[in-house]
Amino acid sequence: MEPEVIRDKDSMRKWSRAMRSQGKTIGLVPTMGYLHEGHLSLVRQSLTLTDVTVVSIYVNPGQFSPTEDLSTYPSDFSGDLTKLAAISGGKVVVFNPKNLYDYGGETKKINDGGGRVVSCVEEGGLGHETWIRVERLEKGLCGKSRPVFFRGVATIVTKLFNIVEPDVALFGKKDYQQWRIIQRMVRDLDFGIEIVGSDIAREKDGLAMSSRNVRLSDEERQRALSISRSLAMARAFVAEGKTSCAELKDMIIKQLVGSAGRVDYVEIVDQETLEGVEEIKSGVVICVAAWFGTVRLIDNIEIDVSL
Ligand code: AMP
């Protein structure tokens, strides 16, 4: 049976509070839709942790800059419902709001950008002006080339937390920096919500699942396999005792460039602080962002070592 769809925030909050009054615990899986096995694995995991699960499907304009792919972001709402209907093991509802930045006022820009980088929300003149920033963690990795991205993510997740009021919220480690930022935000702002990070779901050939993969041509998709392949090679190198990050990064960059990828970044960072390291001595994560054609892909691999 297809899940119930809740379209506005007041009904969503009412539903959650009704569940809570029945003693039920609530899981939240925030998504932007076009669901794949990575999203579905989060939903299944949520159902094992809580009594009911809310899957939000909302493409958040607050995390896209006007030059990014908001308007071409893939969507298939009825397909998403069919996929969720096939999940057994507990109750799932879908929260699919139309616009979480529309407060019913006049549409007018509250500033002209003034040379600042703005999101699609400000560009659209919706009047929203409150943002959450996780100041240090948001700066590196994806934050360098996407300056409004994590501000938008932290803000929409806060809004979803306030609307859905979940006990547990699940995030994929595919978006490693995002997961760490949300964890930090929840700690720093005393949200009473448990944050769970879930392993990356991959296609059989190793490509990390992503809604954006559909925009790769067959040939680009083949070339994009260099991402997961080079990350796996790096892990094997570390197991053999090669711990120089400069050498590991060099190897990965060569593989990506050799497959005609345009590298945004290759970084080896501490798992908690996301600060770059030179020599692998403790747990790190190797993070990659690269363009294949017009599609920017990210992936990473955690390396736990006790050398
Ligand atoms: P998105 O719809 O891309 O915003 O993703 C929604 C949630 O699904 C985020 O927590 C992502 O990290 C997670 N997710 C996306 N792709 C994967 C994947 N391949 N494996 C695990 N989680 C994922």
Short mmCIF file of C-alpha atoms and ligand atoms in Angstrom, two decimals:
data_model
loop_
_atom_site.label_atom_id
_atom_site.label_comp_id
_atom_site.label_asym_id
_atom_site.label_seq_id
_atom_site.Cartn_x
_atom_site.Cartn_y
_atom_site.Cartn_z
CA MET A 1 0.00 0.00 0.00
CA GLU A 2 1.31 3.46 -0.90
CA PRO A 3 2.29 5.58 2.07
CA GLU A 4 0.13 8.46 3.25
CA VAL A 5 1.38 11.80 1.88
CA ILE A 6 1.31 14.86 4.12
CA ARG A 7 1.68 18.14 2.24
CA ASP A 8 1.76 20.94 4.79
CA LYS A 9 3.76 21.58 7.91
CA ASP A 10 0.85 22.03 10.32
CA SER A 11 -0.64 18.65 9.37
CA MET A 12 2.80 17.09 9.65
CA ARG A 13 3.35 18.40 13.15
CA LYS A 14 -0.16 17.34 14.16
CA TRP A 15 0.49 13.81 12.84
CA SER A 16 3.76 13.54 14.74
CA ARG A 17 2.22 14.76 17.96
CA ALA A 18 -0.64 12.27 17.59
CA MET A 19 1.92 9.48 17.17
CA ARG A 20 3.86 10.72 20.16
CA SER A 21 0.69 10.79 22.29
CA GLN A 22 0.19 7.12 21.40
CA GLY A 23 3.66 6.43 22.77
CA LYS A 24 5.22 5.85 19.36
CA THR A 25 8.77 6.83 18.47
CA ILE A 26 9.39 8.66 15.19
CA GLY A 27 12.25 8.31 12.70
CA LEU A 28 12.99 10.93 10.03
CA VAL A 29 14.77 10.31 6.73
CA PRO A 30 15.26 13.64 4.92
CA THR A 31 15.59 13.27 1.14
CA MET A 32 15.26 15.26 -2.05
CA GLY A 33 13.39 12.43 -3.77
CA TYR A 34 14.17 10.38 -6.87
CA LEU A 35 14.69 7.59 -4.39
CA HIS A 36 17.22 4.83 -4.88
CA GLU A 37 18.47 1.92 -2.80
CA GLY A 38 20.65 4.27 -0.71
CA HIS A 39 17.59 6.18 0.46
CA LEU A 40 15.56 2.98 0.92
CA SER A 41 18.28 1.44 3.10
CA LEU A 42 17.97 4.46 5.41
CA VAL A 43 14.19 3.97 5.56
CA ARG A 44 14.58 0.28 6.39
CA GLN A 45 17.11 1.06 9.08
CA SER A 46 14.81 3.72 10.53
CA LEU A 47 11.99 1.18 10.76
CA THR A 48 14.23 -1.07 12.87
CA LEU A 49 15.00 1.81 15.24
CA THR A 50 11.62 3.54 15.64
CA ASP A 51 7.89 2.74 15.48
CA VAL A 52 7.03 5.01 12.54
CA THR A 53 9.15 6.69 9.88
CA VAL A 54 8.68 9.99 8.09
CA VAL A 55 10.41 10.27 4.71
CA SER A 56 10.59 13.90 3.66
CA ILE A 57 10.78 14.52 -0.06
CA TYR A 58 11.68 18.13 -0.70
CA VAL A 59 14.20 19.65 -3.09
CA ASN A 60 15.55 22.42 -0.90
CA PRO A 61 16.16 25.68 -2.81
CA GLY A 62 18.04 27.00 0.22
CA GLN A 63 21.04 24.79 -0.49
CA PHE A 64 21.35 25.54 -4.21
CA SER A 65 23.00 28.66 -5.55
CA PRO A 66 21.31 30.20 -8.62
CA THR A 67 24.03 28.71 -10.88
CA GLU A 68 23.49 25.14 -9.66
CA ASP A 69 21.18 22.36 -10.82
CA LEU A 70 17.97 23.08 -8.83
CA SER A 71 15.76 23.29 -11.93
CA THR A 72 17.13 20.08 -13.46
CA TYR A 73 17.26 18.04 -10.24
CA PRO A 74 15.57 14.74 -11.15
CA SER A 75 12.18 13.86 -9.68
CA ASP A 76 9.67 11.01 -9.90
CA PHE A 77 7.22 11.39 -7.05
CA SER A 78 4.88 8.56 -8.03
CA GLY A 79 7.88 6.25 -8.55
CA ASP A 80 9.12 7.22 -5.09
CA LEU A 81 5.76 6.27 -3.55
CA THR A 82 5.82 2.90 -5.33
CA LYS A 83 9.30 2.18 -3.99
CA LEU A 84 8.29 3.11 -0.46
CA ALA A 85 5.12 0.99 -0.74
CA ALA A 86 7.33 -2.06 -1.32
CA ILE A 87 9.08 -1.60 2.03
CA SER A 88 7.68 -3.78 4.79
CA GLY A 89 8.37 -3.74 8.48
CA GLY A 90 6.54 -0.68 9.73
CA LYS A 91 4.59 2.45 9.00
CA VAL A 92 6.03 5.03 6.62
CA VAL A 93 4.52 8.41 5.80
CA VAL A 94 5.82 10.91 3.26
CA PHE A 95 6.17 14.60 4.02
CA ASN A 96 6.11 16.45 0.71
CA PRO A 97 5.68 20.17 1.33
CA LYS A 98 5.39 22.57 -1.57
CA ASN A 99 7.55 25.40 -0.29
CA LEU A 100 9.03 25.51 3.19
CA TYR A 101 10.20 29.11 2.78
CA ASP A 102 6.81 30.60 1.91
CA TYR A 103 5.45 32.29 4.99
CA GLY A 104 2.49 33.80 3.19
CA GLY A 105 3.92 37.30 2.90
CA GLU A 106 4.69 39.40 -0.10
CA THR A 107 7.39 38.08 -2.43
CA LYS A 108 10.13 40.62 -2.44
CA LYS A 109 13.88 40.52 -2.13
CA ILE A 110 15.16 41.56 1.28
CA ASN A 111 18.54 42.40 -0.18
CA ASP A 112 20.07 42.56 -3.60
CA GLY A 113 22.83 40.13 -2.77
CA GLY A 114 25.31 42.98 -2.56
CA GLY A 115 27.95 40.83 -4.24
CA ARG A 116 27.35 38.08 -1.68
CA VAL A 117 26.77 34.53 -2.78
CA VAL A 118 23.06 33.85 -2.40
CA SER A 119 20.84 30.78 -2.52
CA CYS A 120 17.81 30.25 -4.75
CA VAL A 121 15.65 31.24 -1.78
CA GLU A 122 17.13 34.72 -1.61
CA GLU A 123 17.24 34.96 -5.39
CA GLY A 124 13.53 34.14 -5.46
CA GLY A 125 12.76 36.97 -3.04
CA LEU A 126 10.99 34.80 -0.49
CA GLY A 127 11.99 36.95 2.46
CA HIS A 128 13.58 34.15 4.48
CA GLU A 129 16.57 35.51 6.39
CA THR A 130 17.43 33.09 9.20
CA TRP A 131 20.24 30.63 8.57
CA ILE A 132 22.11 28.04 10.63
CA ARG A 133 25.85 27.89 10.11
CA VAL A 134 28.20 25.26 11.47
CA GLU A 135 31.07 27.61 11.04
CA ARG A 136 34.21 25.50 10.86
CA LEU A 137 32.97 22.16 9.55
CA GLU A 138 31.09 23.82 6.67
CA LYS A 139 34.16 25.54 5.26
CA GLY A 140 36.23 22.74 3.70
CA LEU A 141 35.52 19.95 1.19
CA CYS A 142 32.20 20.65 -0.60
CA GLY A 143 31.86 23.99 1.23
CA LYS A 144 34.71 25.45 -0.80
CA SER A 145 32.99 25.21 -4.17
CA ARG A 146 29.43 25.38 -2.80
CA PRO A 147 29.46 28.31 -0.35
CA VAL A 148 25.73 28.35 0.52
CA PHE A 149 25.26 24.60 0.48
CA PHE A 150 25.75 23.59 4.12
CA ARG A 151 24.07 26.69 5.44
CA GLY A 152 21.04 25.61 3.40
CA VAL A 153 21.30 22.00 4.56
CA ALA A 154 21.64 22.86 8.26
CA THR A 155 18.72 25.27 7.99
CA ILE A 156 16.34 22.92 6.19
CA VAL A 157 17.23 20.06 8.52
CA THR A 158 16.49 22.32 11.49
CA LYS A 159 13.15 23.25 9.94
CA LEU A 160 12.34 19.57 9.35
CA PHE A 161 13.35 18.73 12.94
CA ASN A 162 11.03 21.46 14.23
CA ILE A 163 8.14 20.34 12.03
CA VAL A 164 8.45 16.56 12.34
CA GLU A 165 9.86 16.45 15.89
CA PRO A 166 11.53 13.06 15.38
CA ASP A 167 13.36 10.94 17.96
CA VAL A 168 15.92 9.69 15.46
CA ALA A 169 17.08 11.12 12.12
CA LEU A 170 19.12 9.13 9.62
CA PHE A 171 21.72 10.43 7.17
CA GLY A 172 23.91 8.66 4.64
CA LYS A 173 27.68 8.71 5.00
CA LYS A 174 27.76 9.20 1.23
CA ASP A 175 27.38 12.86 2.19
CA TYR A 176 30.01 12.54 4.90
CA GLN A 177 30.51 16.24 5.61
CA GLN A 178 26.75 16.75 5.76
CA TRP A 179 26.40 13.95 8.34
CA ARG A 180 29.18 15.37 10.51
CA ILE A 181 27.72 18.90 10.25
CA ILE A 182 24.28 17.72 11.35
CA GLN A 183 25.81 15.75 14.24
CA ARG A 184 27.70 18.86 15.36
CA MET A 185 24.66 21.11 14.99
CA VAL A 186 22.53 18.73 17.06
CA ARG A 187 25.18 18.65 19.78
CA ASP A 188 25.82 22.39 19.77
CA LEU A 189 22.17 23.44 19.71
CA ASP A 190 20.89 20.74 22.12
CA PHE A 191 18.40 19.11 19.78
CA GLY A 192 16.96 16.05 21.56
CA ILE A 193 17.39 13.93 18.45
CA GLU A 194 19.65 10.94 17.85
CA ILE A 195 21.60 11.21 14.58
CA VAL A 196 22.44 7.96 12.81
CA GLY A 197 24.96 7.75 9.95
CA SER A 198 24.45 4.90 7.47
CA ASP A 199 26.90 3.17 5.16
CA ILE A 200 27.12 4.09 1.49
CA ALA A 201 24.93 2.01 -0.83
CA ARG A 202 26.71 1.22 -4.10
CA GLU A 203 25.80 -0.19 -7.48
CA LYS A 204 27.24 -3.64 -8.21
CA ASP A 205 30.15 -2.06 -10.08
CA GLY A 206 31.02 0.18 -7.12
CA LEU A 207 29.49 3.51 -8.18
CA ALA A 208 27.99 5.21 -5.13
CA MET A 209 24.23 5.49 -5.63
CA SER A 210 23.05 9.03 -6.24
CA SER A 211 19.94 10.63 -7.70
CA ARG A 212 22.29 12.50 -10.03
CA ASN A 213 23.70 9.29 -11.61
CA VAL A 214 20.74 9.24 -14.01
CA ARG A 215 22.17 12.34 -15.69
CA LEU A 216 25.39 10.54 -16.65
CA SER A 217 25.67 9.17 -20.19
CA ASP A 218 26.70 5.49 -20.40
CA GLU A 219 30.20 6.55 -21.29
CA GLU A 220 30.44 9.10 -18.45
CA ARG A 221 29.09 6.52 -16.05
CA GLN A 222 31.85 4.10 -17.04
CA ARG A 223 34.48 6.78 -16.56
CA ALA A 224 32.96 7.76 -13.20
CA LEU A 225 33.82 4.29 -11.87
CA SER A 226 37.35 5.67 -11.47
CA ILE A 227 36.10 7.36 -8.28
CA SER A 228 35.18 4.23 -6.33
CA ARG A 229 38.02 2.28 -7.93
CA SER A 230 40.67 4.78 -6.87
CA LEU A 231 39.22 5.01 -3.35
CA ALA A 232 39.36 1.22 -3.01
CA MET A 233 42.96 1.27 -4.27
CA ALA A 234 43.87 3.91 -1.73
CA ARG A 235 42.47 1.74 1.04
CA ALA A 236 44.54 -1.22 -0.21
CA PHE A 237 47.65 0.98 -0.30
CA VAL A 238 47.09 2.05 3.31
CA ALA A 239 46.71 -1.62 4.31
CA GLU A 240 50.13 -2.20 2.71
CA GLY A 241 51.59 0.54 4.90
CA LYS A 242 51.57 3.46 2.45
CA THR A 243 50.39 6.28 4.65
CA SER A 244 51.62 9.44 2.93
CA CYS A 245 48.52 11.45 2.08
CA ALA A 246 50.29 13.42 -0.66
CA GLU A 247 51.11 10.16 -2.47
CA LEU A 248 47.65 8.70 -1.97
CA LYS A 249 45.96 11.87 -3.21
CA ASP A 250 48.26 11.99 -6.19
CA MET A 251 47.35 8.43 -7.13
CA ILE A 252 43.61 9.19 -6.89
CA ILE A 253 43.89 12.42 -8.89
CA LYS A 254 45.83 10.61 -11.63
CA GLN A 255 43.10 7.97 -11.89
CA LEU A 256 40.33 10.57 -12.07
CA VAL A 257 42.11 12.75 -14.60
CA GLY A 258 43.07 9.64 -16.58
CA SER A 259 39.34 8.95 -16.87
CA ALA A 260 38.69 12.51 -18.05
CA GLY A 261 37.15 13.54 -14.75
CA ARG A 262 37.45 17.16 -13.64
CA VAL A 263 38.59 17.08 -10.03
CA ASP A 264 36.90 19.45 -7.59
CA TYR A 265 38.83 18.06 -4.63
CA VAL A 266 40.55 15.00 -3.25
CA GLU A 267 41.11 15.34 0.49
CA ILE A 268 42.19 13.04 3.28
CA VAL A 269 40.76 14.35 6.52
CA ASP A 270 40.25 13.40 10.14
CA GLN A 271 36.88 11.64 10.53
CA GLU A 272 35.67 13.97 13.30
CA THR A 273 37.23 17.35 12.62
CA LEU A 274 37.38 17.01 8.82
CA GLU A 275 40.79 18.68 8.97
CA GLY A 276 43.40 17.60 6.44
CA VAL A 277 46.12 15.18 7.57
CA GLU A 278 49.52 14.53 6.01
CA GLU A 279 50.18 11.05 7.31
CA ILE A 280 47.54 8.45 8.15
CA LYS A 281 47.96 7.56 11.81
CA SER A 282 44.35 7.33 12.99
CA GLY A 283 40.86 7.17 11.50
CA VAL A 284 40.53 9.22 8.32
CA VAL A 285 38.08 9.59 5.51
CA ILE A 286 39.20 10.08 1.93
CA CYS A 287 36.74 12.38 0.18
CA VAL A 288 36.42 12.99 -3.54
CA ALA A 289 34.31 15.36 -5.62
CA ALA A 290 34.69 15.27 -9.39
CA TRP A 291 32.78 16.26 -12.47
CA PHE A 292 32.02 13.81 -15.24
CA GLY A 293 30.39 15.74 -18.04
CA THR A 294 27.96 18.14 -16.38
CA VAL A 295 27.44 15.97 -13.31
CA ARG A 296 29.30 16.57 -10.06
CA LEU A 297 29.69 13.36 -8.07
CA ILE A 298 30.94 12.84 -4.53
CA ASP A 299 32.16 9.71 -2.80
CA ASN A 300 34.36 8.76 0.14
CA ILE A 301 35.88 5.88 2.02
CA GLU A 302 36.49 5.66 5.75
CA ILE A 303 39.80 4.19 6.79
CA ASP A 304 40.08 3.02 10.36
CA VAL A 305 43.63 2.32 11.40
CA SER A 306 45.50 1.72 14.59
CA LEU A 307 49.09 1.98 13.47
P1 AMP B 1 19.51 13.28 -1.04
O1 AMP B 1 18.17 12.90 -1.56
O2 AMP B 1 20.61 13.16 -2.02
O3 AMP B 1 19.50 14.59 -0.31
O4 AMP B 1 19.88 12.20 0.06
C1 AMP B 1 19.03 11.95 1.16
C2 AMP B 1 19.74 11.10 2.16
O5 AMP B 1 20.12 9.87 1.56
C3 AMP B 1 21.05 11.75 2.67
O6 AMP B 1 21.19 11.47 4.05
C4 AMP B 1 22.09 11.05 1.86
O7 AMP B 1 23.34 11.01 2.49
C5 AMP B 1 21.50 9.66 1.74
N1 AMP B 1 22.08 8.96 0.60
C6 AMP B 1 22.14 9.39 -0.68
N2 AMP B 1 22.82 8.49 -1.43
C7 AMP B 1 23.21 7.50 -0.61
C8 AMP B 1 23.94 6.29 -0.77
N3 AMP B 1 24.43 5.93 -1.95
N4 AMP B 1 24.14 5.51 0.31
C9 AMP B 1 23.66 5.87 1.52
N5 AMP B 1 22.95 6.99 1.75
C10 AMP B 1 22.73 7.80 0.72
#
